[in-house]
Short mmCIF file of C-alpha atoms in Angstrom, two decimals:
data_model
loop_
_atom_site.label_atom_id
_atom_site.label_comp_id
_atom_site.label_asym_id
_atom_site.label_seq_id
_atom_site.Cartn_x
_atom_site.Cartn_y
_atom_site.Cartn_z
CA MET A 1380 -15.45 19.84 -11.77
CA GLN A 1381 -15.92 16.33 -12.02
CA GLN A 1382 -18.07 14.18 -10.32
CA PRO A 1383 -17.52 12.11 -7.73
CA VAL A 1384 -17.87 8.44 -8.71
CA GLN A 1385 -20.69 6.71 -7.11
CA TRP A 1386 -20.20 3.65 -5.32
CA GLY A 1387 -22.67 1.20 -3.91
CA VAL A 1388 -21.56 -1.35 -1.70
CA LEU A 1389 -23.00 -4.73 -1.91
CA GLY A 1390 -23.95 -6.70 1.66
CA ALA A 1391 -23.34 -4.52 4.83
CA ALA A 1392 -20.85 -7.35 5.58
CA LYS A 1393 -18.54 -6.37 9.13
CA PHE A 1394 -15.00 -5.50 7.05
CA ALA A 1395 -17.44 -3.18 4.55
CA ARG A 1396 -19.10 -1.47 7.98
CA GLN A 1397 -15.66 -1.24 9.62
CA PHE A 1398 -12.71 0.01 7.14
CA MET A 1399 -14.19 -0.16 3.52
CA ALA A 1400 -17.32 2.09 3.37
CA PRO A 1401 -15.79 4.28 5.90
CA ALA A 1402 -12.71 4.93 3.41
CA ILE A 1403 -15.45 5.53 0.34
CA HIS A 1404 -17.15 7.58 2.57
CA ALA A 1405 -13.51 9.68 3.29
CA ALA A 1406 -11.99 9.15 0.20
CA ASP A 1407 -11.61 12.11 -2.40
CA GLY A 1408 -13.23 11.47 -5.85
CA ALA A 1409 -15.49 8.94 -4.22
CA ARG A 1410 -18.83 9.17 -3.45
CA LEU A 1411 -20.63 6.68 -1.06
CA ALA A 1412 -24.32 5.72 -2.22
CA GLY A 1413 -25.23 3.01 -2.05
CA LEU A 1414 -25.91 -0.10 -0.19
CA ALA A 1415 -27.74 -3.56 -1.19
CA THR A 1416 -28.82 -5.72 1.68
CA SER A 1417 -32.15 -7.03 2.42
CA ASP A 1418 -32.09 -6.53 6.64
CA ALA A 1419 -32.95 -2.96 7.01
CA ALA A 1420 -31.39 -2.84 10.15
CA LYS A 1421 -28.22 -3.75 8.71
CA ALA A 1422 -27.76 -0.56 6.83
CA GLU A 1423 -28.11 1.16 10.25
CA PRO A 1424 -24.42 1.80 11.22
CA PHE A 1425 -23.63 3.00 7.53
CA GLN A 1426 -26.02 5.56 7.77
CA GLN A 1427 -25.04 6.87 11.27
CA TYR A 1428 -21.83 8.43 9.04
CA CYS A 1429 -23.85 8.98 5.89
CA PRO A 1430 -27.73 9.38 5.96
CA ASP A 1431 -28.32 10.21 2.21
CA LEU A 1432 -27.38 6.56 1.64
CA THR A 1433 -29.61 4.93 -0.41
CA VAL A 1434 -30.77 1.03 0.97
CA TYR A 1435 -31.82 -1.35 -1.76
CA GLY A 1436 -33.49 -4.25 -0.92
CA SER A 1437 -31.48 -6.78 -3.05
CA TYR A 1438 -27.58 -6.08 -5.24
CA ASP A 1439 -29.78 -6.67 -8.13
CA ALA A 1440 -32.13 -3.10 -7.62
CA LEU A 1441 -28.08 -1.72 -6.86
CA LEU A 1442 -26.69 -2.92 -10.59
CA ALA A 1443 -30.04 -1.57 -12.05
CA ASP A 1444 -29.58 1.78 -11.49
CA PRO A 1445 -28.07 3.97 -13.06
CA LYS A 1446 -26.25 6.77 -10.80
CA ILE A 1447 -24.09 3.89 -9.53
CA ASP A 1448 -20.90 3.81 -11.17
CA ALA A 1449 -19.15 1.30 -9.17
CA VAL A 1450 -19.33 -1.11 -6.77
CA TYR A 1451 -17.27 -2.77 -3.75
CA ILE A 1452 -18.36 -6.12 -3.51
CA PRO A 1453 -17.25 -7.82 0.27
CA LEU A 1454 -19.18 -11.07 -0.68
CA PRO A 1455 -17.69 -14.97 0.87
CA ASN A 1456 -15.42 -15.96 -1.38
CA HIS A 1457 -17.15 -18.27 -3.38
CA LEU A 1458 -19.11 -15.31 -4.86
CA HIS A 1459 -16.96 -13.09 -6.19
CA VAL A 1460 -16.16 -13.93 -9.39
CA GLU A 1461 -19.66 -14.34 -10.09
CA TRP A 1462 -20.83 -11.01 -8.91
CA SER A 1463 -18.33 -9.72 -10.12
CA LEU A 1464 -18.85 -10.57 -13.62
CA LYS A 1465 -22.47 -9.15 -13.45
CA ALA A 1466 -21.94 -5.92 -12.49
CA LEU A 1467 -20.06 -5.76 -15.37
CA ASP A 1468 -22.42 -6.79 -17.42
CA ALA A 1469 -24.75 -4.31 -15.57
CA GLY A 1470 -21.87 -1.29 -16.65
CA LYS A 1471 -20.49 -0.55 -13.22
CA HIS A 1472 -16.64 -0.43 -12.37
CA VAL A 1473 -15.77 -3.16 -9.69
CA LEU A 1474 -13.22 -3.35 -6.69
CA CYS A 1475 -13.79 -6.73 -5.32
CA GLU A 1476 -12.71 -8.30 -1.43
CA LYS A 1477 -9.83 -10.90 -1.89
CA PRO A 1478 -9.23 -13.31 -2.77
CA MET A 1479 -11.15 -12.31 -5.98
CA ALA A 1480 -11.00 -15.87 -7.26
CA MET A 1481 -10.79 -19.64 -5.74
CA SER A 1482 -8.30 -20.60 -8.48
CA ALA A 1483 -5.83 -19.07 -11.46
CA PRO A 1484 -8.26 -19.66 -14.01
CA GLU A 1485 -10.85 -18.26 -12.64
CA PHE A 1486 -8.88 -14.75 -13.06
CA ASP A 1487 -9.64 -15.45 -16.96
CA ALA A 1488 -13.41 -14.89 -17.79
CA LEU A 1489 -12.81 -11.47 -15.80
CA ILE A 1490 -9.71 -10.35 -17.39
CA GLU A 1491 -11.36 -10.83 -20.69
CA LYS A 1492 -14.66 -8.80 -19.07
CA ARG A 1493 -13.27 -5.69 -18.20
CA ASP A 1494 -11.13 -6.18 -21.68
CA GLN A 1495 -14.63 -6.07 -23.51
CA THR A 1496 -16.41 -3.66 -21.12
CA GLY A 1497 -13.27 -0.46 -20.93
CA LEU A 1498 -14.15 -1.24 -17.42
CA LEU A 1499 -11.84 -0.99 -14.17
CA ALA A 1500 -11.72 -4.15 -12.22
CA ALA A 1501 -9.38 -5.10 -9.36
CA GLU A 1502 -9.29 -7.14 -6.50
CA ALA A 1503 -9.38 -4.94 -3.04
CA TYR A 1504 -4.95 -5.58 -2.14
CA MET A 1505 -4.85 -2.38 -0.44
CA ILE A 1506 -1.64 -3.01 1.05
CA VAL A 1507 0.00 -1.65 -2.37
CA HIS A 1508 -1.68 1.53 -2.52
CA HIS A 1509 0.61 2.50 1.43
CA PRO A 1510 3.33 4.61 0.54
CA GLN A 1511 5.70 1.46 3.36
CA TRP A 1512 4.93 -0.70 0.56
CA GLN A 1513 5.67 2.16 -2.41
CA ILE A 1514 8.89 2.62 -0.41
CA VAL A 1515 10.14 -1.01 0.13
CA ARG A 1516 9.85 -2.07 -3.53
CA GLN A 1517 12.06 1.41 -4.08
CA LEU A 1518 15.00 0.41 -1.52
CA ILE A 1519 14.76 -3.12 -2.96
CA ALA A 1520 14.99 -1.61 -6.56
CA ASP A 1521 17.89 1.02 -5.41
CA GLY A 1522 20.11 -1.86 -4.45
CA SER A 1523 20.06 -0.47 -0.69
CA ILE A 1524 20.27 -3.82 1.56
CA GLY A 1525 22.43 -5.18 -1.58
CA LYS A 1526 22.02 -8.58 -3.22
CA LEU A 1527 18.58 -9.85 -1.79
CA VAL A 1528 19.00 -13.44 -0.36
CA HIS A 1529 15.57 -14.38 1.60
CA VAL A 1530 12.07 -13.46 2.34
CA THR A 1531 10.26 -14.07 5.45
CA GLY A 1532 6.99 -13.11 6.21
CA ALA A 1533 4.57 -14.05 9.53
CA PHE A 1534 0.37 -13.27 9.08
CA SER A 1535 -1.87 -15.22 12.51
CA PHE A 1536 -4.39 -14.37 14.35
CA ASP A 1537 -7.41 -16.85 16.03
CA ASN A 1538 -10.72 -16.86 15.15
CA ARG A 1539 -10.98 -20.73 16.32
CA ALA A 1540 -14.03 -19.20 18.66
CA ASP A 1541 -16.47 -17.10 15.75
CA THR A 1542 -17.37 -21.27 14.75
CA GLY A 1543 -19.75 -19.25 12.52
CA ASN A 1544 -17.44 -16.78 10.40
CA ILE A 1545 -16.93 -17.66 7.18
CA ARG A 1546 -13.35 -18.00 7.02
CA ASN A 1547 -14.06 -20.40 9.10
CA ARG A 1548 -16.52 -22.46 6.76
CA ALA A 1549 -15.28 -24.65 4.05
CA GLU A 1550 -18.31 -24.15 1.95
CA THR A 1551 -17.29 -20.50 1.80
CA GLY A 1552 -13.92 -20.93 0.93
CA GLY A 1553 -12.58 -20.12 3.69
CA GLY A 1554 -9.01 -21.10 5.77
CA GLY A 1555 -6.06 -18.65 6.15
CA LEU A 1556 -4.17 -19.00 3.03
CA ARG A 1557 -7.12 -17.59 0.87
CA ASP A 1558 -7.61 -14.77 3.49
CA ILE A 1559 -4.08 -13.80 4.44
CA GLY A 1560 -2.02 -15.83 2.72
CA VAL A 1561 -2.45 -13.63 0.19
CA TYR A 1562 -0.61 -10.82 1.62
CA VAL A 1563 2.45 -12.93 2.57
CA ILE A 1564 2.44 -13.92 -0.99
CA GLY A 1565 1.39 -10.73 -2.83
CA SER A 1566 3.92 -8.54 -1.01
CA ALA A 1567 6.90 -9.93 -1.96
CA ARG A 1568 6.04 -9.98 -5.61
CA PHE A 1569 4.73 -6.54 -5.40
CA ALA A 1570 7.84 -5.92 -3.55
CA THR A 1571 10.73 -7.68 -5.88
CA GLY A 1572 8.75 -7.92 -8.86
CA GLN A 1573 9.72 -11.87 -9.50
CA GLU A 1574 7.48 -14.25 -9.74
CA PRO A 1575 8.40 -18.26 -7.19
CA VAL A 1576 10.08 -21.03 -9.61
CA SER A 1577 8.69 -24.13 -7.74
CA VAL A 1578 6.91 -24.11 -3.94
CA GLN A 1579 7.08 -26.76 -1.37
CA SER A 1580 4.16 -26.27 1.33
CA ALA A 1581 2.58 -28.24 4.90
CA ILE A 1582 -1.26 -27.31 5.75
CA ARG A 1583 -2.72 -28.54 9.15
CA TRP A 1584 -6.64 -29.00 8.27
CA GLU A 1585 -9.20 -28.35 10.24
CA ASP A 1586 -12.77 -29.05 9.38
CA GLY A 1587 -12.48 -28.64 5.63
CA ILE A 1588 -9.95 -25.42 5.90
CA ASP A 1589 -6.41 -24.78 6.41
CA ALA A 1590 -6.18 -23.17 9.88
CA PHE A 1591 -1.90 -22.96 9.18
CA THR A 1592 -0.27 -23.44 6.27
CA GLU A 1593 3.86 -22.78 6.03
CA LEU A 1594 5.27 -23.11 2.69
CA ARG A 1595 8.45 -22.62 0.96
CA ALA A 1596 9.54 -20.95 -2.54
CA GLN A 1597 12.50 -20.21 -4.61
CA PHE A 1598 11.84 -17.58 -6.97
CA PRO A 1599 14.62 -16.43 -9.32
CA ASP A 1600 17.32 -14.24 -7.15
CA PHE A 1601 16.38 -14.85 -3.17
CA THR A 1602 14.66 -18.41 -1.20
CA TYR A 1603 11.09 -17.37 0.44
CA SER A 1604 9.64 -18.84 3.75
CA SER A 1605 6.30 -17.97 5.09
CA TYR A 1606 3.19 -19.20 7.07
CA VAL A 1607 0.05 -18.06 8.19
CA SER A 1608 -2.66 -19.29 10.06
CA ILE A 1609 -5.86 -18.54 11.84
CA ARG A 1610 -5.59 -20.32 15.11
CA MET A 1611 -2.14 -18.61 16.47
CA HIS A 1612 -2.16 -15.28 18.77
CA PRO A 1613 -1.65 -11.88 16.13
CA HIS A 1614 1.43 -10.70 14.31
CA GLN A 1615 2.36 -9.81 11.01
CA GLU A 1616 5.50 -9.40 9.68
CA MET A 1617 7.74 -9.20 6.70
CA VAL A 1618 11.62 -9.37 6.72
CA PHE A 1619 13.37 -9.14 3.18
CA HIS A 1620 16.98 -9.95 3.63
CA GLY A 1621 20.01 -9.13 1.46
CA GLU A 1622 23.66 -8.83 1.71
CA GLY A 1623 24.41 -5.35 2.63
CA GLY A 1624 21.24 -5.36 4.85
CA VAL A 1625 17.55 -6.01 6.41
CA ILE A 1626 14.32 -4.70 5.78
CA ARG A 1627 11.20 -5.07 7.98
CA LEU A 1628 7.91 -4.44 8.20
CA THR A 1629 6.13 -4.51 11.81
CA ALA A 1630 3.08 -3.71 10.40
CA PRO A 1631 2.51 -4.91 7.04
CA PHE A 1632 -0.84 -5.76 6.26
CA ASN A 1633 -3.23 -4.28 8.97
CA ALA A 1634 -1.00 -1.08 9.32
CA ARG A 1635 -2.97 1.71 12.27
CA VAL A 1636 -5.23 -1.46 14.15
CA PHE A 1637 -2.44 -4.48 14.41
CA GLY A 1638 -0.53 -0.91 14.84
CA GLU A 1639 1.95 1.75 13.83
CA ALA A 1640 3.60 0.86 10.30
CA ARG A 1641 6.87 1.24 10.51
CA VAL A 1642 9.79 0.45 8.09
CA GLU A 1643 12.63 -0.31 9.72
CA LEU A 1644 16.17 -0.08 7.77
CA HIS A 1645 18.78 -2.39 9.35
CA ARG A 1646 22.51 -1.78 7.78
CA LEU A 1647 26.31 -2.79 8.41
CA GLY A 1648 27.69 -1.31 11.34
CA LEU A 1649 24.13 -1.67 13.56
CA GLU A 1650 22.63 1.52 11.89
CA VAL A 1651 18.75 1.05 11.75
CA GLN A 1652 17.10 3.87 10.12
CA VAL A 1653 12.81 4.25 10.77
CA THR A 1654 10.51 5.45 8.82
CA ARG A 1655 6.90 6.07 10.32
CA PHE A 1656 3.66 5.86 8.98
CA PRO A 1657 0.82 7.15 11.82
CA GLY A 1658 -1.52 8.48 10.18
CA ASP A 1659 -2.13 6.66 6.54
CA ASP A 1660 -5.08 4.78 5.65
CA HIS A 1661 -4.01 2.26 3.03
CA TYR A 1662 -8.06 1.82 2.63
CA LYS A 1663 -8.57 5.24 1.80
CA LEU A 1664 -5.71 5.18 -0.60
CA GLN A 1665 -7.03 2.36 -2.41
CA VAL A 1666 -10.31 4.05 -3.29
CA GLU A 1667 -8.36 7.11 -4.29
CA ALA A 1668 -6.25 5.28 -6.47
CA PHE A 1669 -9.35 3.26 -8.43
CA CYS A 1670 -11.51 6.83 -8.35
CA GLN A 1671 -8.35 8.36 -10.10
CA SER A 1672 -7.53 5.44 -12.77
CA VAL A 1673 -11.77 5.99 -13.93
CA ARG A 1674 -12.29 9.49 -13.87
CA ASP A 1675 -8.86 10.21 -15.48
CA GLY A 1676 -7.62 6.51 -16.89
CA VAL A 1677 -4.35 6.55 -14.60
CA ASN A 1678 -3.01 2.94 -14.47
CA TYR A 1679 -3.92 0.75 -11.74
CA PRO A 1680 -1.35 0.23 -9.51
CA CYS A 1681 -2.82 -3.81 -9.05
CA PRO A 1682 -4.88 -4.74 -11.70
CA LEU A 1683 -6.43 -8.29 -12.21
CA GLU A 1684 -2.92 -9.68 -13.83
CA PHE A 1685 -1.14 -8.89 -10.55
CA SER A 1686 -3.70 -10.82 -8.36
CA ARG A 1687 -3.74 -13.90 -10.81
CA GLY A 1688 -0.59 -14.03 -10.41
CA THR A 1689 -1.24 -14.41 -6.21
CA GLN A 1690 -3.64 -16.48 -6.83
CA ALA A 1691 -1.36 -19.17 -8.89
CA MET A 1692 0.67 -19.08 -6.33
CA ILE A 1693 -1.97 -19.80 -3.96
CA ASP A 1694 -3.02 -22.33 -6.18
CA GLN A 1695 0.22 -24.25 -6.22
CA VAL A 1696 0.31 -24.43 -2.48
CA PHE A 1697 -2.13 -26.15 -2.41
CA GLU A 1698 -1.59 -28.67 -4.77
CA GLY A 1699 1.79 -29.43 -3.36
CA ALA A 1700 0.99 -29.43 0.38
CA VAL A 1701 1.33 -32.52 2.40
CA ALA A 1702 -0.60 -32.44 5.40
CA LEU A 1703 0.85 -31.83 8.87
#
């Protein structure tokens, strides 16, 4: 029987505490073994469900422990590349929170280091592991909605009151586009397998961060429009509109948290087929897929090359944006 992959977490971030550390703890083939934090009090919530957790006083101390096989990195955006490279150099597989890099060219060093070490390195783009997205991709490929004509996306929440949040700070790579724009952009690329030909965008800036971004793009076979905001009422939706039908996702990005994940297939004659996913945990599925790749060499569904493509489109949005 194979031993589980021994995981360490760099930093006691809120997101790690609430979602990813519990997912690692619950995932088949994984064991939450270590947490690096200089504040012992921040480790206590993790130890409540993982009492045998080893707590390290520094990130370097965790990386130096040969018992740790893989690390999850939930640090502020501007630190992702630095610590991903350090972890790979230390012989650890890496799952790093998105955006893994601040620009597409930064992915090149990560890809080179991944290939050099033979380790698995990936962005924590969890939605591609959710069965709703695998179904959507298959429906489009099968022609279930005919020729795809237009894709629309939306993702918003309001965190203006949380002034200390790293998403509200330009120096930590904050803003809505890097935090949640990866979802409306990456999901369209994943579902269709296509890359944008041209991009137009408009941004409302607030203290150096993008508080609202609207974008339009031309893909080879369809047009695209979306918006993201960290200053609006919570909402998320993706719609794929074809000549013969419509696919609509009601909780495409935060399944179970925002609401029950549903894929609606609207066909001619006002027929609507609804597939529900009440219990699927894409964080847990992501960890399990990562562990399968580490242990058995199974191809990982979201390689760095895919994440680089999403970042390249984000770069285009920033470079060509007009101010609102």
